[in-house]
Amino acid sequence: MFPAQSLAEVMLDRGWSVALSTDARGARYAGGFPDVVPVEVVSSATPARGGAAGRLAAPLRIGAGVAAAWTRFRRDRPGVVVGFGGYPAIPALSAAAAMKLPRLIHEQNGVLGRVNQLFARRVHAVACGTWPADLPGGVEGVHTGNPVRGAVLDRAGAPYIPPGDYPMSVLVLGGSQGARILSDVVPAALAALPDAMRTHLRVSHQARSEDVDRVVAAYDAAGIAADIQTFFEDVPNRMADAQLVIARSGASTVADIGVIGRPSILVPLASAIRDEQTANARALVDAGAAILLPESKLTPDSLAQQVELILSNEQGAQQMARAALSTAIPDAADRLADLVQSIATTHGRTP
């Protein structure tokens, strides 16, 4: 939702009207969109979930969603339709293709998701947030970068306070999936740090609701000051205050780290079918801004070693922060908006 929200904000500033088409689940994550953006809920589904019954029902639900999107598009006749991947995008993109409306997709990750793979040859442009991107044969991408929210841009390039003999902040972000392993390993790893370093730590740790109690207990037992929540409303501020970020390498997280400019230890989601999170991390790792630690090698000892390496090296941490900034595309939302307007102008009409 973050790239879609960012694009909506820019398009509104440019005088466009914007509507969000998503399913009921996606609508629950649309709270950050400007109030003037109507949320049009249509049915959708994925055959990959819900067992045999879910697979049988999916085409019917998607068909109903396409019909609803078609009806709304006939009423509103959008100048351009932009898909951001995931099965909630299927109805709108299908209707737009059937109606021959100007359309494009944006892919956050270094590997196209299933839905974007399905539509890559049926749109007028494929905008890529991560570069290089693994694209289907014959498809050319446009590197726009991953748009970040205004709250992230407000902290872009915030001065970095290197680690030292004073309070140091560590931000732990598990992402929307697979956060359990970070809740298992990170508290134990930080507890294993030398006493002189551990006593200075101030940790912000995002954990699943079912893990919160044990994560709180683990930090308390280690004597580490920690704020554990299921979701942080102020991630950009916490990231700007951090000496180190430990996180999954989801595309939005990677973009935020680059724009704000912070050293990081990235743990790609091992269960990702296309291993897209490893691809996402590539730019930060290659720049020397991040350490990649695969799940297969993630243990309290291995993580403690990497954390100590960064937090005990003031100059090295500063260099990592500068290297992160070198990967950033802070104007990604404007680049994407330019592409959207170009597609609308070339293949349809302007508002």
Tab-separated table of C-alpha atoms in Angstrom:
chain	number	residue	atom	x	y	z
A	1	MET	CA	0.000	0.000	0.000
A	2	PHE	CA	2.869	2.435	0.662
A	3	PRO	CA	3.890	2.957	-3.009
A	4	ALA	CA	0.229	3.318	-4.001
A	5	GLN	CA	-0.315	5.847	-1.234
A	6	SER	CA	2.775	7.805	-2.282
A	7	LEU	CA	1.654	7.924	-5.911
A	8	ALA	CA	-1.831	9.023	-4.844
A	9	GLU	CA	-0.373	11.922	-2.857
A	10	VAL	CA	1.685	13.142	-5.824
A	11	MET	CA	-1.140	12.760	-8.344
A	12	LEU	CA	-3.498	14.714	-6.088
A	13	ASP	CA	-0.898	17.479	-5.842
A	14	ARG	CA	-0.803	17.529	-9.648
A	15	GLY	CA	-4.550	18.054	-9.863
A	16	TRP	CA	-5.679	14.515	-10.600
A	17	SER	CA	-8.591	12.721	-8.994
A	18	VAL	CA	-7.567	9.400	-7.457
A	19	ALA	CA	-9.535	6.343	-6.345
A	20	LEU	CA	-8.233	3.170	-4.711
A	21	SER	CA	-9.619	-0.157	-5.920
A	22	THR	CA	-8.845	-3.091	-3.622
A	23	ASP	CA	-10.454	-5.975	-1.798
A	24	ALA	CA	-11.753	-6.024	1.771
A	25	ARG	CA	-8.397	-7.125	3.178
A	26	GLY	CA	-6.506	-4.409	1.325
A	27	ALA	CA	-8.990	-1.793	2.491
A	28	ARG	CA	-7.921	-2.474	6.080
A	29	TYR	CA	-4.463	-1.140	5.220
A	30	ALA	CA	-5.647	1.968	3.384
A	31	GLY	CA	-5.865	4.224	6.426
A	32	GLY	CA	-2.851	6.290	5.368
A	33	PHE	CA	-4.410	7.442	2.090
A	34	PRO	CA	-5.625	11.049	1.914
A	35	ASP	CA	-9.261	11.411	2.943
A	36	VAL	CA	-10.242	12.615	-0.529
A	37	VAL	CA	-9.317	9.225	-2.042
A	38	PRO	CA	-12.398	6.975	-2.152
A	39	VAL	CA	-11.737	3.299	-1.400
A	40	GLU	CA	-13.702	1.140	-3.842
A	41	VAL	CA	-13.905	-2.385	-2.441
A	42	VAL	CA	-14.273	-5.215	-4.972
A	43	SER	CA	-14.082	-8.954	-4.409
A	44	SER	CA	-10.926	-10.853	-5.306
A	45	ALA	CA	-9.188	-14.046	-4.301
A	46	THR	CA	-6.115	-16.189	-4.804
A	47	PRO	CA	-6.269	-19.875	-5.746
A	48	ALA	CA	-3.181	-20.414	-3.570
A	49	ARG	CA	-5.139	-20.173	-0.316
A	50	GLY	CA	-8.214	-21.693	1.271
A	51	GLY	CA	-7.759	-25.297	0.181
A	52	ALA	CA	-9.930	-26.983	-2.417
A	53	ALA	CA	-12.950	-24.843	-1.601
A	54	GLY	CA	-10.901	-21.679	-1.940
A	55	ARG	CA	-9.515	-22.753	-5.314
A	56	LEU	CA	-13.005	-23.464	-6.607
A	57	ALA	CA	-14.436	-20.186	-5.314
A	58	ALA	CA	-11.553	-17.975	-6.461
A	59	PRO	CA	-12.599	-17.623	-10.131
A	60	LEU	CA	-16.130	-16.685	-9.114
A	61	ARG	CA	-14.949	-14.067	-6.653
A	62	ILE	CA	-12.472	-12.635	-9.142
A	63	GLY	CA	-15.166	-12.587	-11.833
A	64	ALA	CA	-17.494	-10.651	-9.549
A	65	GLY	CA	-14.673	-8.208	-8.793
A	66	VAL	CA	-13.937	-7.680	-12.494
A	67	ALA	CA	-17.626	-6.990	-13.151
A	68	ALA	CA	-17.745	-4.454	-10.319
A	69	ALA	CA	-14.557	-2.733	-11.538
A	70	TRP	CA	-15.935	-2.679	-15.112
A	71	THR	CA	-19.123	-0.997	-13.920
A	72	ARG	CA	-17.212	1.666	-12.016
A	73	PHE	CA	-14.803	2.267	-14.894
A	74	ARG	CA	-17.710	2.741	-17.307
A	75	ARG	CA	-19.084	5.334	-14.898
A	76	ASP	CA	-15.835	7.160	-14.137
A	77	ARG	CA	-13.723	6.342	-17.241
A	78	PRO	CA	-10.328	6.661	-15.509
A	79	GLY	CA	-7.523	8.283	-17.454
A	80	VAL	CA	-5.111	5.548	-16.359
A	81	VAL	CA	-5.152	2.450	-14.134
A	82	VAL	CA	-2.068	1.541	-12.088
A	83	GLY	CA	-1.639	-1.889	-10.514
A	84	PHE	CA	0.699	-2.526	-7.596
A	85	GLY	CA	0.644	-6.315	-7.598
A	86	GLY	CA	-1.105	-8.864	-5.446
A	87	TYR	CA	-4.446	-10.498	-6.112
A	88	PRO	CA	-6.457	-7.374	-5.051
A	89	ALA	CA	-5.160	-5.743	-8.276
A	90	ILE	CA	-6.598	-8.436	-10.564
A	91	PRO	CA	-10.138	-7.034	-10.956
A	92	ALA	CA	-9.095	-3.470	-11.809
A	93	LEU	CA	-6.319	-4.500	-14.197
A	94	SER	CA	-8.537	-7.085	-15.894
A	95	ALA	CA	-11.308	-4.562	-16.424
A	96	ALA	CA	-8.843	-1.944	-17.656
A	97	ALA	CA	-7.355	-4.398	-20.168
A	98	ALA	CA	-10.796	-5.429	-21.435
A	99	MET	CA	-11.801	-1.780	-21.826
A	100	LYS	CA	-8.439	-0.872	-23.408
A	101	LEU	CA	-7.785	1.815	-20.814
A	102	PRO	CA	-4.244	3.152	-20.354
A	103	ARG	CA	-2.607	0.962	-17.716
A	104	LEU	CA	0.695	0.098	-16.112
A	105	ILE	CA	2.001	-1.887	-13.211
A	106	HIS	CA	4.549	-1.099	-10.524
A	107	GLU	CA	6.640	-3.890	-9.026
A	108	GLN	CA	8.362	-3.175	-5.725
A	109	ASN	CA	10.547	-6.259	-5.644
A	110	GLY	CA	13.503	-7.377	-7.720
A	111	VAL	CA	11.412	-10.313	-8.997
A	112	LEU	CA	7.888	-9.825	-10.349
A	113	GLY	CA	5.099	-11.288	-8.264
A	114	ARG	CA	2.608	-13.686	-9.809
A	115	VAL	CA	-0.035	-11.095	-10.578
A	116	ASN	CA	2.429	-8.672	-12.123
A	117	GLN	CA	3.886	-11.535	-14.164
A	118	LEU	CA	0.375	-12.237	-15.422
A	119	PHE	CA	-0.164	-8.635	-16.556
A	120	ALA	CA	3.399	-7.664	-17.595
A	121	ARG	CA	2.644	-8.179	-21.289
A	122	ARG	CA	-0.849	-6.672	-21.046
A	123	VAL	CA	0.076	-3.196	-19.842
A	124	HIS	CA	1.681	-0.185	-21.469
A	125	ALA	CA	4.607	0.006	-19.024
A	126	VAL	CA	6.221	-1.909	-16.183
A	127	ALA	CA	7.659	0.378	-13.513
A	128	CYS	CA	10.367	-1.249	-11.395
A	129	GLY	CA	11.090	-0.259	-7.827
A	130	THR	CA	14.174	-2.477	-7.487
A	131	TRP	CA	16.896	-2.566	-10.122
A	132	PRO	CA	17.969	-4.692	-11.825
A	133	ALA	CA	14.657	-6.544	-11.942
A	134	ASP	CA	13.995	-10.070	-13.165
A	135	LEU	CA	11.434	-9.516	-15.939
A	136	PRO	CA	9.682	-11.916	-18.319
A	137	GLY	CA	11.291	-12.313	-21.720
A	138	GLY	CA	10.489	-9.476	-24.085
A	139	VAL	CA	9.325	-7.138	-21.307
A	140	GLU	CA	11.288	-3.942	-20.711
A	141	GLY	CA	11.055	-2.207	-17.379
A	142	VAL	CA	11.329	1.449	-16.411
A	143	HIS	CA	13.372	2.005	-13.263
A	144	THR	CA	11.388	4.467	-11.185
A	145	GLY	CA	12.440	3.297	-7.735
A	146	ASN	CA	10.067	2.562	-4.883
A	147	PRO	CA	8.025	5.569	-3.754
A	148	VAL	CA	8.180	6.279	-0.036
A	149	ARG	CA	5.659	8.030	2.151
A	150	GLY	CA	5.845	11.718	2.951
A	151	ALA	CA	6.774	10.860	6.541
A	152	VAL	CA	9.878	9.075	5.226
A	153	LEU	CA	10.795	11.965	2.941
A	154	ASP	CA	10.504	14.294	5.928
A	155	ARG	CA	13.416	12.376	7.500
A	156	ALA	CA	15.386	11.870	4.281
A	157	GLY	CA	19.113	12.071	4.926
A	158	ALA	CA	18.582	12.824	8.620
A	159	PRO	CA	21.968	13.303	10.311
A	160	TYR	CA	23.352	10.004	11.547
A	161	ILE	CA	24.680	9.789	15.093
A	162	PRO	CA	27.276	7.016	15.008
A	163	PRO	CA	27.365	4.363	17.745
A	164	GLY	CA	29.373	5.148	20.842
A	165	ASP	CA	29.537	5.099	24.606
A	166	TYR	CA	26.028	6.509	25.041
A	167	PRO	CA	22.426	5.361	24.415
A	168	MET	CA	22.117	3.626	21.056
A	169	SER	CA	18.860	2.801	19.301
A	170	VAL	CA	18.228	-0.440	17.425
A	171	LEU	CA	15.094	-0.788	15.291
A	172	VAL	CA	13.803	-4.312	14.586
A	173	LEU	CA	11.200	-4.697	11.826
A	174	GLY	CA	9.776	-8.102	11.048
A	175	GLY	CA	7.496	-7.064	8.219
A	176	SER	CA	4.027	-8.382	7.577
A	177	GLN	CA	5.201	-11.992	7.275
A	178	GLY	CA	7.682	-14.237	9.005
A	179	ALA	CA	8.463	-11.947	11.920
A	180	ARG	CA	8.602	-14.848	14.359
A	181	ILE	CA	12.203	-15.763	13.636
A	182	LEU	CA	13.359	-12.235	14.455
A	183	SER	CA	11.464	-12.419	17.735
A	184	ASP	CA	13.180	-15.734	18.408
A	185	VAL	CA	16.713	-14.630	17.582
A	186	VAL	CA	17.141	-10.869	18.027
A	187	PRO	CA	16.543	-10.602	21.806
A	188	ALA	CA	18.944	-13.495	22.447
A	189	ALA	CA	21.538	-11.971	20.133
A	190	LEU	CA	21.400	-8.562	21.803
A	191	ALA	CA	21.553	-10.242	25.210
A	192	ALA	CA	24.828	-11.890	24.136
A	193	LEU	CA	26.559	-8.567	23.426
A	194	PRO	CA	29.298	-7.336	25.758
A	195	ASP	CA	27.920	-5.740	28.912
A	196	ALA	CA	29.348	-2.310	28.081
A	197	MET	CA	27.477	-2.289	24.756
A	198	ARG	CA	24.284	-3.978	25.899
A	199	THR	CA	23.625	-1.498	28.706
A	200	HIS	CA	23.495	1.351	26.180
A	201	LEU	CA	20.886	-0.269	23.927
A	202	ARG	CA	17.394	1.088	23.413
A	203	VAL	CA	15.387	-1.288	21.230
A	204	SER	CA	12.198	-0.761	19.226
A	205	HIS	CA	10.958	-4.197	18.168
A	206	GLN	CA	7.954	-4.909	15.946
A	207	ALA	CA	6.534	-8.338	16.781
A	208	ARG	CA	3.448	-10.398	16.078
A	209	SER	CA	0.766	-10.128	18.739
A	210	GLU	CA	1.269	-13.756	19.777
A	211	ASP	CA	4.991	-13.131	20.325
A	212	VAL	CA	4.835	-9.855	22.262
A	213	ASP	CA	4.781	-11.308	25.791
A	214	ARG	CA	7.785	-13.565	25.316
A	215	VAL	CA	9.758	-10.848	23.515
A	216	VAL	CA	9.068	-8.450	26.399
A	217	ALA	CA	10.203	-11.117	28.856
A	218	ALA	CA	13.384	-11.805	26.887
A	219	TYR	CA	14.453	-8.173	26.834
A	220	ASP	CA	13.550	-7.722	30.499
A	221	ALA	CA	15.657	-10.745	31.426
A	222	ALA	CA	18.601	-9.274	29.525
A	223	GLY	CA	18.187	-5.875	31.150
A	224	ILE	CA	17.657	-4.195	27.779
A	225	ALA	CA	15.281	-1.237	27.514
A	226	ALA	CA	12.825	-2.160	24.788
A	227	ASP	CA	9.553	-0.955	23.274
A	228	ILE	CA	7.705	-3.889	21.717
A	229	GLN	CA	4.646	-3.237	19.564
A	230	THR	CA	2.773	-5.063	16.832
A	231	PHE	CA	2.918	-2.001	14.591
A	232	PHE	CA	4.809	1.274	14.838
A	233	GLU	CA	2.973	4.305	13.527
A	234	ASP	CA	6.217	6.311	13.567
A	235	VAL	CA	8.707	4.017	11.808
A	236	PRO	CA	10.404	6.903	9.921
A	237	ASN	CA	11.206	8.712	13.167
A	238	ARG	CA	12.411	5.545	14.869
A	239	MET	CA	14.555	4.699	11.865
A	240	ALA	CA	16.045	8.193	11.778
A	241	ASP	CA	16.923	7.865	15.475
A	242	ALA	CA	18.470	4.410	15.052
A	243	GLN	CA	22.135	3.521	14.962
A	244	LEU	CA	21.212	0.165	13.411
A	245	VAL	CA	18.209	-1.402	11.685
A	246	ILE	CA	17.626	-5.173	11.800
A	247	ALA	CA	14.880	-6.086	9.356
A	248	ARG	CA	13.373	-8.207	6.679
A	249	SER	CA	14.313	-6.914	3.241
A	250	GLY	CA	10.844	-6.080	2.010
A	251	ALA	CA	10.927	-3.547	-0.782
A	252	SER	CA	9.378	-0.699	1.212
A	253	THR	CA	11.713	-1.274	4.155
A	254	VAL	CA	14.751	-1.287	1.853
A	255	ALA	CA	13.573	1.946	0.215
A	256	ASP	CA	13.035	3.611	3.601
A	257	ILE	CA	16.508	2.558	4.808
A	258	GLY	CA	18.069	4.046	1.687
A	259	VAL	CA	16.196	7.356	1.807
A	260	ILE	CA	16.834	7.919	5.526
A	261	GLY	CA	20.322	6.394	5.338
A	262	ARG	CA	20.999	3.847	8.078
A	263	PRO	CA	23.250	0.789	8.525
A	264	SER	CA	21.259	-2.411	8.452
A	265	ILE	CA	21.354	-6.152	8.893
A	266	LEU	CA	18.871	-7.702	6.478
A	267	VAL	CA	17.299	-11.136	6.871
A	268	PRO	CA	15.408	-12.095	3.688
A	269	LEU	CA	12.221	-14.079	4.077
A	270	ALA	CA	13.297	-17.646	3.310
A	271	SER	CA	9.791	-18.811	2.436
A	272	ALA	CA	9.448	-16.254	-0.374
A	273	ILE	CA	8.812	-18.392	-3.463
A	274	ARG	CA	10.900	-16.244	-5.814
A	275	ASP	CA	13.459	-15.208	-3.169
A	276	GLU	CA	12.575	-11.612	-4.003
A	277	GLN	CA	13.767	-10.278	-0.653
A	278	THR	CA	17.328	-11.341	-1.429
A	279	ALA	CA	17.037	-9.463	-4.716
A	280	ASN	CA	15.643	-6.441	-2.866
A	281	ALA	CA	18.651	-6.339	-0.544
A	282	ARG	CA	21.187	-6.478	-3.362
A	283	ALA	CA	21.676	-2.733	-3.850
A	284	LEU	CA	22.262	-2.000	-0.138
A	285	VAL	CA	24.569	-4.984	0.266
A	286	ASP	CA	26.577	-4.228	-2.876
A	287	ALA	CA	26.983	-0.613	-1.754
A	288	GLY	CA	28.385	-1.711	1.605
A	289	ALA	CA	25.370	-0.313	3.449
A	290	ALA	CA	23.955	-3.589	4.740
A	291	ILE	CA	24.955	-7.044	5.901
A	292	LEU	CA	22.906	-9.885	4.434
A	293	LEU	CA	22.220	-12.698	6.890
A	294	PRO	CA	20.155	-15.546	5.389
A	295	GLU	CA	17.745	-17.349	7.681
A	296	SER	CA	19.806	-20.523	7.279
A	297	LYS	CA	22.697	-18.752	9.001
A	298	LEU	CA	20.692	-16.666	11.465
A	299	THR	CA	21.504	-17.645	15.044
A	300	PRO	CA	21.907	-15.577	18.211
A	301	ASP	CA	25.685	-15.944	17.931
A	302	SER	CA	25.920	-15.031	14.228
A	303	LEU	CA	23.634	-12.021	14.654
A	304	ALA	CA	25.421	-10.851	17.822
A	305	GLN	CA	28.702	-10.954	15.928
A	306	GLN	CA	27.373	-8.718	13.152
A	307	VAL	CA	25.664	-6.300	15.553
A	308	GLU	CA	28.851	-5.941	17.583
A	309	LEU	CA	30.859	-5.413	14.391
A	310	ILE	CA	28.693	-2.412	13.436
A	311	LEU	CA	28.083	-0.868	16.853
A	312	SER	CA	31.756	-1.047	17.840
A	313	ASN	CA	32.976	0.703	14.693
A	314	GLU	CA	32.036	4.387	14.589
A	315	GLN	CA	33.664	5.117	11.242
A	316	GLY	CA	32.390	1.922	9.647
A	317	ALA	CA	28.833	2.633	10.757
A	318	GLN	CA	29.046	6.167	9.385
A	319	GLN	CA	30.277	4.804	6.055
A	320	MET	CA	27.380	2.333	5.949
A	321	ALA	CA	24.925	5.166	6.552
A	322	ARG	CA	26.445	7.194	3.696
A	323	ALA	CA	26.418	4.141	1.442
A	324	ALA	CA	22.721	3.591	2.159
A	325	LEU	CA	21.963	7.137	1.028
A	326	SER	CA	23.831	6.482	-2.226
A	327	THR	CA	21.238	3.838	-3.176
A	328	ALA	CA	18.199	6.021	-2.538
A	329	ILE	CA	15.763	7.413	-5.096
A	330	PRO	CA	13.901	9.963	-2.972
A	331	ASP	CA	11.972	11.289	-5.979
A	332	ALA	CA	10.649	7.841	-6.939
A	333	ALA	CA	7.037	8.938	-6.475
A	334	ASP	CA	7.564	11.835	-8.891
A	335	ARG	CA	9.280	9.534	-11.399
A	336	LEU	CA	6.376	7.120	-11.207
A	337	ALA	CA	3.869	9.958	-11.514
A	338	ASP	CA	5.689	11.225	-14.614
A	339	LEU	CA	5.415	7.757	-16.154
A	340	VAL	CA	1.721	7.535	-15.245
A	341	GLN	CA	0.997	10.869	-16.896
A	342	SER	CA	3.021	9.890	-19.968
A	343	ILE	CA	1.054	6.650	-20.370
A	344	ALA	CA	-2.237	8.475	-19.879
A	345	THR	CA	-1.285	11.087	-22.480
A	346	THR	CA	0.098	8.646	-25.028
A	347	HIS	CA	-2.567	5.976	-24.758
A	348	GLY	CA	-5.645	7.851	-23.611
A	349	ARG	CA	-6.512	11.204	-22.210
A	350	THR	CA	-5.437	13.591	-19.478
A	351	PRO	CA	-7.807	14.581	-16.650
